[in-house]
mmCIF file with all atom_site columns, C-alpha atoms in Angstrom:
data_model
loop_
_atom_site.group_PDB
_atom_site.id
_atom_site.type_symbol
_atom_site.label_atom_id
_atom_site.label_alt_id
_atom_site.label_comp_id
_atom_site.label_asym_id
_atom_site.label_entity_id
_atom_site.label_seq_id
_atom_site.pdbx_PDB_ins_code
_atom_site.Cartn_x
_atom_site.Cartn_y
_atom_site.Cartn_z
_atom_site.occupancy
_atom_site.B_iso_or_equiv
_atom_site.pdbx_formal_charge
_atom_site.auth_seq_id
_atom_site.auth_comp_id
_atom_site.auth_asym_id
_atom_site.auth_atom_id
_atom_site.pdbx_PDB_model_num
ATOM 1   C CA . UNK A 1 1   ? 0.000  0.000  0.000   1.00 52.00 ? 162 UNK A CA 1
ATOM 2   C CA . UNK A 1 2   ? 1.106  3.215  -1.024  1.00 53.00 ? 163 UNK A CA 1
ATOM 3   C CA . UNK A 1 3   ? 0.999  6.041  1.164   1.00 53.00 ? 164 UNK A CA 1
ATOM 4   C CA . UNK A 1 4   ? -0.194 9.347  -0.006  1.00 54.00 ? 165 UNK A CA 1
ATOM 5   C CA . UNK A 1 5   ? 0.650  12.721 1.349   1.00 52.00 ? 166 UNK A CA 1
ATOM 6   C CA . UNK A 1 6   ? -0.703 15.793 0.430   1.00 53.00 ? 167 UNK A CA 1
ATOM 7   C CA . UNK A 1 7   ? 0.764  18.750 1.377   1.00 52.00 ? 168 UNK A CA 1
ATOM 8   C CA . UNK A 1 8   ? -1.146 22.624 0.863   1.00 55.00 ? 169 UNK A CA 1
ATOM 9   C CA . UNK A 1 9   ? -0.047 24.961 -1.621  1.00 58.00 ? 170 UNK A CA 1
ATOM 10  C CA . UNK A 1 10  ? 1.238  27.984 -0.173  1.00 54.00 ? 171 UNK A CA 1
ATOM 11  C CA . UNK A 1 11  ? 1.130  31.496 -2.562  1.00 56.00 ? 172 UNK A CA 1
ATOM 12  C CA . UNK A 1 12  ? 4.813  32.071 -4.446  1.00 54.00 ? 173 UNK A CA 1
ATOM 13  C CA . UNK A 1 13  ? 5.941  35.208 -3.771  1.00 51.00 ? 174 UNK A CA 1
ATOM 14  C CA . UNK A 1 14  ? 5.572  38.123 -6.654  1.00 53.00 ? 175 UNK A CA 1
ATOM 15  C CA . UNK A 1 15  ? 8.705  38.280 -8.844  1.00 51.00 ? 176 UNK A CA 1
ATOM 16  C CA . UNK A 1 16  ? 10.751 41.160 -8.939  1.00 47.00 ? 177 UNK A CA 1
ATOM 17  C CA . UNK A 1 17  ? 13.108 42.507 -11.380 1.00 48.00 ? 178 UNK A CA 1
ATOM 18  C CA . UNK A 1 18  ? 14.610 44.642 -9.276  1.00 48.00 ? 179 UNK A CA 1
ATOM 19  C CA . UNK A 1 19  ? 16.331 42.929 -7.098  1.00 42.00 ? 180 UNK A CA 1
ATOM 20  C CA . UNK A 1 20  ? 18.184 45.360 -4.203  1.00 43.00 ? 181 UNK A CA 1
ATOM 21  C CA . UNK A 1 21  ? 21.423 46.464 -4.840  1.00 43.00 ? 182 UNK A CA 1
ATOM 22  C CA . UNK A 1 22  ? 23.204 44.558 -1.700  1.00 41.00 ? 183 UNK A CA 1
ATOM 23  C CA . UNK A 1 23  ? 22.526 41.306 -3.570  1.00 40.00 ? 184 UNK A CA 1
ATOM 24  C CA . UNK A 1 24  ? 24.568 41.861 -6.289  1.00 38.00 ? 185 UNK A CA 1
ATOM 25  C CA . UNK A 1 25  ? 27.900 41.887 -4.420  1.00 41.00 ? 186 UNK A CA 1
ATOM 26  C CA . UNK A 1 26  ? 30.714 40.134 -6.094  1.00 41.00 ? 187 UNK A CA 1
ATOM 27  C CA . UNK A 1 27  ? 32.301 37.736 -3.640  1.00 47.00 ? 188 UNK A CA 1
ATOM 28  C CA . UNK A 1 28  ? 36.463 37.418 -3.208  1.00 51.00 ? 189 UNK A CA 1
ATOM 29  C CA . UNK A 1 29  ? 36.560 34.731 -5.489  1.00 50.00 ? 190 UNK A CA 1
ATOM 30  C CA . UNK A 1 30  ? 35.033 37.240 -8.568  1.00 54.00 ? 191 UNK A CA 1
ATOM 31  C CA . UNK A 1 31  ? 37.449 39.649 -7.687  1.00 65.00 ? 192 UNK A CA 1
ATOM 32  C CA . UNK A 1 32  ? 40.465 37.802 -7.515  1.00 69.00 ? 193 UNK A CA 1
ATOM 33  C CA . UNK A 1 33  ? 43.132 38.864 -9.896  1.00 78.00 ? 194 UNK A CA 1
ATOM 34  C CA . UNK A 1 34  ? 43.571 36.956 -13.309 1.00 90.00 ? 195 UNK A CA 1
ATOM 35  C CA . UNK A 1 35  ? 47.359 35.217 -13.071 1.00 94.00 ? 196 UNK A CA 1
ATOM 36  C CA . UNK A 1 36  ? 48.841 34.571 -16.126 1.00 95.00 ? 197 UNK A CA 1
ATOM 37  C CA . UNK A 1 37  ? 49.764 31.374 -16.964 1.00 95.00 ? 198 UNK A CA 1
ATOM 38  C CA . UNK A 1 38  ? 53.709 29.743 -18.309 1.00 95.00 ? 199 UNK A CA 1
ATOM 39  C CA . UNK A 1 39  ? 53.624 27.000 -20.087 1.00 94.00 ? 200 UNK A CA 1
ATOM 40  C CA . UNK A 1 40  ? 56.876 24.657 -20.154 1.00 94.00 ? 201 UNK A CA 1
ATOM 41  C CA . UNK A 1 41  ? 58.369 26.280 -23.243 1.00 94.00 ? 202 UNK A CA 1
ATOM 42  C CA . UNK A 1 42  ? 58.285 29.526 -21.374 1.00 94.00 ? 203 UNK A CA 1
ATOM 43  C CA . UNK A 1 43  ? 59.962 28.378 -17.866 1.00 94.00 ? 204 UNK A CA 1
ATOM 44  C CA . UNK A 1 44  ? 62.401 27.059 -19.897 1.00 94.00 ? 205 UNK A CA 1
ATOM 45  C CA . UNK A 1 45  ? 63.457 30.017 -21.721 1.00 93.00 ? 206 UNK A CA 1
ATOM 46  C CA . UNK A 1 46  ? 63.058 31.413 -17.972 1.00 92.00 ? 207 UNK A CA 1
ATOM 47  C CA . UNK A 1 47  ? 66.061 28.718 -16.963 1.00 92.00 ? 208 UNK A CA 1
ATOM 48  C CA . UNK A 1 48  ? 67.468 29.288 -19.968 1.00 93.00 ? 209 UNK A CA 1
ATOM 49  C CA . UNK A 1 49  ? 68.082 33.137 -19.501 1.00 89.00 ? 210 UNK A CA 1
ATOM 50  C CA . UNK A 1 50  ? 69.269 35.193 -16.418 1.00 73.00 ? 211 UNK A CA 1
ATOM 51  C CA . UNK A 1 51  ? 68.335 33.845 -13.292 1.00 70.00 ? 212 UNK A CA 1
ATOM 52  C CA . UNK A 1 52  ? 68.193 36.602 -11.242 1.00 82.00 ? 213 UNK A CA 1
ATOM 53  C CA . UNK A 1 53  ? 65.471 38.453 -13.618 1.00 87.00 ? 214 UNK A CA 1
ATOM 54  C CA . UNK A 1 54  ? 62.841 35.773 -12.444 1.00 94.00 ? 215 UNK A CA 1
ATOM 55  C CA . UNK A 1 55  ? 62.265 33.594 -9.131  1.00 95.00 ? 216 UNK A CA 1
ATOM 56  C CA . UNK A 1 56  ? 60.913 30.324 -9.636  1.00 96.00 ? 217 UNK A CA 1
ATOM 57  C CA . UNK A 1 57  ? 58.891 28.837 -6.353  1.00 97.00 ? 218 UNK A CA 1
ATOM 58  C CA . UNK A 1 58  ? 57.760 25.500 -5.985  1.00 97.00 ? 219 UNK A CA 1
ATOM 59  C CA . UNK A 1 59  ? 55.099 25.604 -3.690  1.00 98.00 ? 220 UNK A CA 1
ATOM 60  C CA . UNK A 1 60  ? 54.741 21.350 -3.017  1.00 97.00 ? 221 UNK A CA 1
ATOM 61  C CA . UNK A 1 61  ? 56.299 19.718 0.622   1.00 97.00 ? 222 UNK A CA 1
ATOM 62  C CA . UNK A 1 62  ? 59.682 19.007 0.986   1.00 96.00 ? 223 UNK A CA 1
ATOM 63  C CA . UNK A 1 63  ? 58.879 15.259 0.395   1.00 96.00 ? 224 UNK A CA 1
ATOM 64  C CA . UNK A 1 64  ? 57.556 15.903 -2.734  1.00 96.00 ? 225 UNK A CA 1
ATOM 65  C CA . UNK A 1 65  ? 60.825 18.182 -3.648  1.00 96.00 ? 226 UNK A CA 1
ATOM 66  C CA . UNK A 1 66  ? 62.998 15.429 -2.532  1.00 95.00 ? 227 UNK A CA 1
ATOM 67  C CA . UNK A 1 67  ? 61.565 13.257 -5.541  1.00 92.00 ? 228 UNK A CA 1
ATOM 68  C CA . UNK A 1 68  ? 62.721 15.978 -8.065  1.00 94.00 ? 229 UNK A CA 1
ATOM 69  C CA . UNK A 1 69  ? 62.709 19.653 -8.666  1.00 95.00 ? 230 UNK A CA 1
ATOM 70  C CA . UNK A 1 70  ? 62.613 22.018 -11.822 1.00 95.00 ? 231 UNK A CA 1
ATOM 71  C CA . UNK A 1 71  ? 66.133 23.998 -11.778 1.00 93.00 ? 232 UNK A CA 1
ATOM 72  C CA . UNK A 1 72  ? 66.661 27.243 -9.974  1.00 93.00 ? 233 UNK A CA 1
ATOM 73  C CA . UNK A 1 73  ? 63.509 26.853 -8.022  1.00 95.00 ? 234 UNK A CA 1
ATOM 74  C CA . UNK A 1 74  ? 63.450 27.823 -4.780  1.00 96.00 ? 235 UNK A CA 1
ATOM 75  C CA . UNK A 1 75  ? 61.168 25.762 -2.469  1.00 97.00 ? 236 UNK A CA 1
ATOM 76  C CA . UNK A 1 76  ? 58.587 27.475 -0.339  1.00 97.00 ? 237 UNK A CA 1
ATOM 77  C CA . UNK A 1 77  ? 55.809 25.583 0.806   1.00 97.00 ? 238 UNK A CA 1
ATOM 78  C CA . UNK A 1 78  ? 52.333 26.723 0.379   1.00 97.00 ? 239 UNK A CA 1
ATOM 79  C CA . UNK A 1 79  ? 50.963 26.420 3.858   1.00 97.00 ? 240 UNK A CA 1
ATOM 80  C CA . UNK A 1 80  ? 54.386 28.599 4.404   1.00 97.00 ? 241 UNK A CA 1
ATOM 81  C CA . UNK A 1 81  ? 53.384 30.821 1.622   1.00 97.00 ? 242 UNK A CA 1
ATOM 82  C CA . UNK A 1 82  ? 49.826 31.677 3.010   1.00 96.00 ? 243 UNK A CA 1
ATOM 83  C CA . UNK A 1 83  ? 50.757 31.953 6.516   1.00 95.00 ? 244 UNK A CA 1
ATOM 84  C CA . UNK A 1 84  ? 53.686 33.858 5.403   1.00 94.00 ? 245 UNK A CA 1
ATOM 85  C CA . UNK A 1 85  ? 56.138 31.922 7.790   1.00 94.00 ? 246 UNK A CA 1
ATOM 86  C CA . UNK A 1 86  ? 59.533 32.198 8.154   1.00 94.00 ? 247 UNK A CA 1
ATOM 87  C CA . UNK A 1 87  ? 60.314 29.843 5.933   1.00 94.00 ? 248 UNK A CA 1
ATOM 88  C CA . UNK A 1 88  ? 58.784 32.097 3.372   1.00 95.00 ? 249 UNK A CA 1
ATOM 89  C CA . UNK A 1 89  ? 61.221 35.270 4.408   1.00 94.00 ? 250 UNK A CA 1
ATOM 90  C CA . UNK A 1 90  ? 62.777 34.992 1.241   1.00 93.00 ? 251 UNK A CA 1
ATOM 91  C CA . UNK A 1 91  ? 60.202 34.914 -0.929  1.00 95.00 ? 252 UNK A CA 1
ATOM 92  C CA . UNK A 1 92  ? 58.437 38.173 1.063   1.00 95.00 ? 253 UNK A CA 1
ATOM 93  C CA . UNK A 1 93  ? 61.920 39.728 0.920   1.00 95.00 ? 254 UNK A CA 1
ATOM 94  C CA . UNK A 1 94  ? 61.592 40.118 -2.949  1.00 95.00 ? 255 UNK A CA 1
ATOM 95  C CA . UNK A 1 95  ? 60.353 43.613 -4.503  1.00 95.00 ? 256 UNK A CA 1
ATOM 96  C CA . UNK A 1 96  ? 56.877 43.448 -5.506  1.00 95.00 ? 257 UNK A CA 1
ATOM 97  C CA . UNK A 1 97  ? 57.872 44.342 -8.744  1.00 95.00 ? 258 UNK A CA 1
ATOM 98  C CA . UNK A 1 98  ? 59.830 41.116 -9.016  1.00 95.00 ? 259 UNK A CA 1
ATOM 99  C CA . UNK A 1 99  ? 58.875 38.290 -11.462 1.00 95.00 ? 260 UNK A CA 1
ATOM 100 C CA . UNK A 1 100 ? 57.861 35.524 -9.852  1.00 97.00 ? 261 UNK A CA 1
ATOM 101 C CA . UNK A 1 101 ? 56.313 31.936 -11.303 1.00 97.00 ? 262 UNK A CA 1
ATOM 102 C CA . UNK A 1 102 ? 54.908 29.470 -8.790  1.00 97.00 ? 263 UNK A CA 1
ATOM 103 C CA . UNK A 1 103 ? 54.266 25.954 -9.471  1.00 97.00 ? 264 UNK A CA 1
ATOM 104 C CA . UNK A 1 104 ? 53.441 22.636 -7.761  1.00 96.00 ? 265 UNK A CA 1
ATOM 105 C CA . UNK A 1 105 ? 52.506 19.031 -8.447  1.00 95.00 ? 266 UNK A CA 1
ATOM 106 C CA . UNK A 1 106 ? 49.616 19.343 -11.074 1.00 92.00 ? 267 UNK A CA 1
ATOM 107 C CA . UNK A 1 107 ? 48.764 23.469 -10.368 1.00 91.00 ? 268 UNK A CA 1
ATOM 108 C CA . UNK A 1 108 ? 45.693 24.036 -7.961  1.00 93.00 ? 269 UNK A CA 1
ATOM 109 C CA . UNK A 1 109 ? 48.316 24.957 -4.562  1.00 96.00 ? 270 UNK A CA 1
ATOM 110 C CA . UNK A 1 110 ? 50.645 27.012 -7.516  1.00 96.00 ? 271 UNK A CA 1
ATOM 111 C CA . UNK A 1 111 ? 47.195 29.263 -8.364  1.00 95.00 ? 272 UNK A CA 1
ATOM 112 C CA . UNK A 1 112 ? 46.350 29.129 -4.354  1.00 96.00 ? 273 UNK A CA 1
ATOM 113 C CA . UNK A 1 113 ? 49.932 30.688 -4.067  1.00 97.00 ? 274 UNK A CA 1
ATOM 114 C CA . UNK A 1 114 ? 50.086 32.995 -7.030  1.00 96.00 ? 275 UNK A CA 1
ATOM 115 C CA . UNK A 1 115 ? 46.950 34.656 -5.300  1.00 95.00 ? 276 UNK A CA 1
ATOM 116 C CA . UNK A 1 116 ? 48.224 34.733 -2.169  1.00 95.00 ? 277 UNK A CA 1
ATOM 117 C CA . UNK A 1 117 ? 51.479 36.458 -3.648  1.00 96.00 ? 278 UNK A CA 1
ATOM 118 C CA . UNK A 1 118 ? 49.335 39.340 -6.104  1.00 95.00 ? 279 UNK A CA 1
ATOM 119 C CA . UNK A 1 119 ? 47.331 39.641 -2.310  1.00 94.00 ? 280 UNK A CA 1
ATOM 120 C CA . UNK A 1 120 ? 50.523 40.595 -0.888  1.00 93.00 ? 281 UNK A CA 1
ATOM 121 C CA . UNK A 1 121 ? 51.565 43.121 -3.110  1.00 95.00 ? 282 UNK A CA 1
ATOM 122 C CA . UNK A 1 122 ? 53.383 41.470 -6.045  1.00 96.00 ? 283 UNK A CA 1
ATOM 123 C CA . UNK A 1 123 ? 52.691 42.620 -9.338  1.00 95.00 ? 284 UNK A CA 1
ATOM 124 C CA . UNK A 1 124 ? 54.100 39.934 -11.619 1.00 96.00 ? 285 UNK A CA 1
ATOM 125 C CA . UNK A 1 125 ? 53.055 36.371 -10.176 1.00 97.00 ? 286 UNK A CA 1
ATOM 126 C CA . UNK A 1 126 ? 52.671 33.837 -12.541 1.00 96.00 ? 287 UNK A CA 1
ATOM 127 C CA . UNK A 1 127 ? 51.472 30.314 -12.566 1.00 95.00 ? 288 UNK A CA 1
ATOM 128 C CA . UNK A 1 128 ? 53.364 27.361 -14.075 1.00 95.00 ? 289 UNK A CA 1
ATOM 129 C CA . UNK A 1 129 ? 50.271 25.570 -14.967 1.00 86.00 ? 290 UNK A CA 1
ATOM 130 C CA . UNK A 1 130 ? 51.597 22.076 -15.900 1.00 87.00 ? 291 UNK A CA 1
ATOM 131 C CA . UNK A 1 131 ? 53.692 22.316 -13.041 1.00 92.00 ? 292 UNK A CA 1
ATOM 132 C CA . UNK A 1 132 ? 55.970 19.424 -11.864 1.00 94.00 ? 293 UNK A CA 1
ATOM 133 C CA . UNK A 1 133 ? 53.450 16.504 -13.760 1.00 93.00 ? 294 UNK A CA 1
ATOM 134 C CA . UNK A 1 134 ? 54.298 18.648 -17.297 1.00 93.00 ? 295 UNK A CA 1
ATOM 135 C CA . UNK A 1 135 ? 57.737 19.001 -16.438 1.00 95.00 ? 296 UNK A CA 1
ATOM 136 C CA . UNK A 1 136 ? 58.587 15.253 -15.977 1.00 92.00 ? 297 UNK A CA 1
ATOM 137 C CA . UNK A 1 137 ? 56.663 14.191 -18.502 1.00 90.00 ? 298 UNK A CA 1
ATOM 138 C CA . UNK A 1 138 ? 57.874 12.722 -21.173 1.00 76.00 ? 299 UNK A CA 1
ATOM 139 C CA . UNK A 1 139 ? 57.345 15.174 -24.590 1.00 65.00 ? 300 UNK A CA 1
#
């Protein structure tokens, strides 16, 4: 046997167009600053040039470092990064005018970073997309 429930209609509210303007707010994530994005060809013309007109951050654990590490990066976690620890002294130490690319394993904690960095004042973050999975792939 089947068991029916009926439940009363209750009046919809009247539509409005014109919504207030306090619900229109754009939350942090809208606002966020666009980072622009390296691909491999371009940290390697990074390596390839100067070193000191770039710093390259890898923003994965020291275990993860330990396995392997693209060239001339500096390692600064990113739970150092967003806590801005001492670890991360260096990093902060850097004119905000510097350029700086941030990668990880696969990307997500190199955008988390990147954000964190624009956030504090630097002005030319950039994310190595691919990030250590592109790099140690075979082409």
């Amino acid at each position: 046997h089947r068991l029916a429930l009926s439940l009363p209609k209750l009046p919809l509210a009247p539509r409005s167009s014109a919504l207030p303007a306090r619900h229109f707010t754009m939350s942090a994530a809208a606002t966020a600053p666009t980072i622009p994005v390296y691909t491999k060809a371009q940290v390697q013309q990074l390596i390839a040039s100067d070193s000191s007109s770039y710093t390259l951050v890898d923003v994965r654990n020291p275990d993860e470092v330990a396995v392997g590490a693209i060239p001339t990066a500096i390692n600064v976690p990113l739970p150092d990064v967003l806590a801005k620890t001492e670890v991360a002294t260096e990093l902060f130490a850097l004119p905000s005018d510097s350029k700086i690319v941030v990668y990880c394993r696969s990307g997500k904690r190199a955008q988390d970073a990147s954000l964190a960095l624009a956030a504090h004042g630097f002005t030319d973050v950039s994310n190595y997309k691919g990030s250590a999975l592109d790099w140690f792939s075979e082409d």
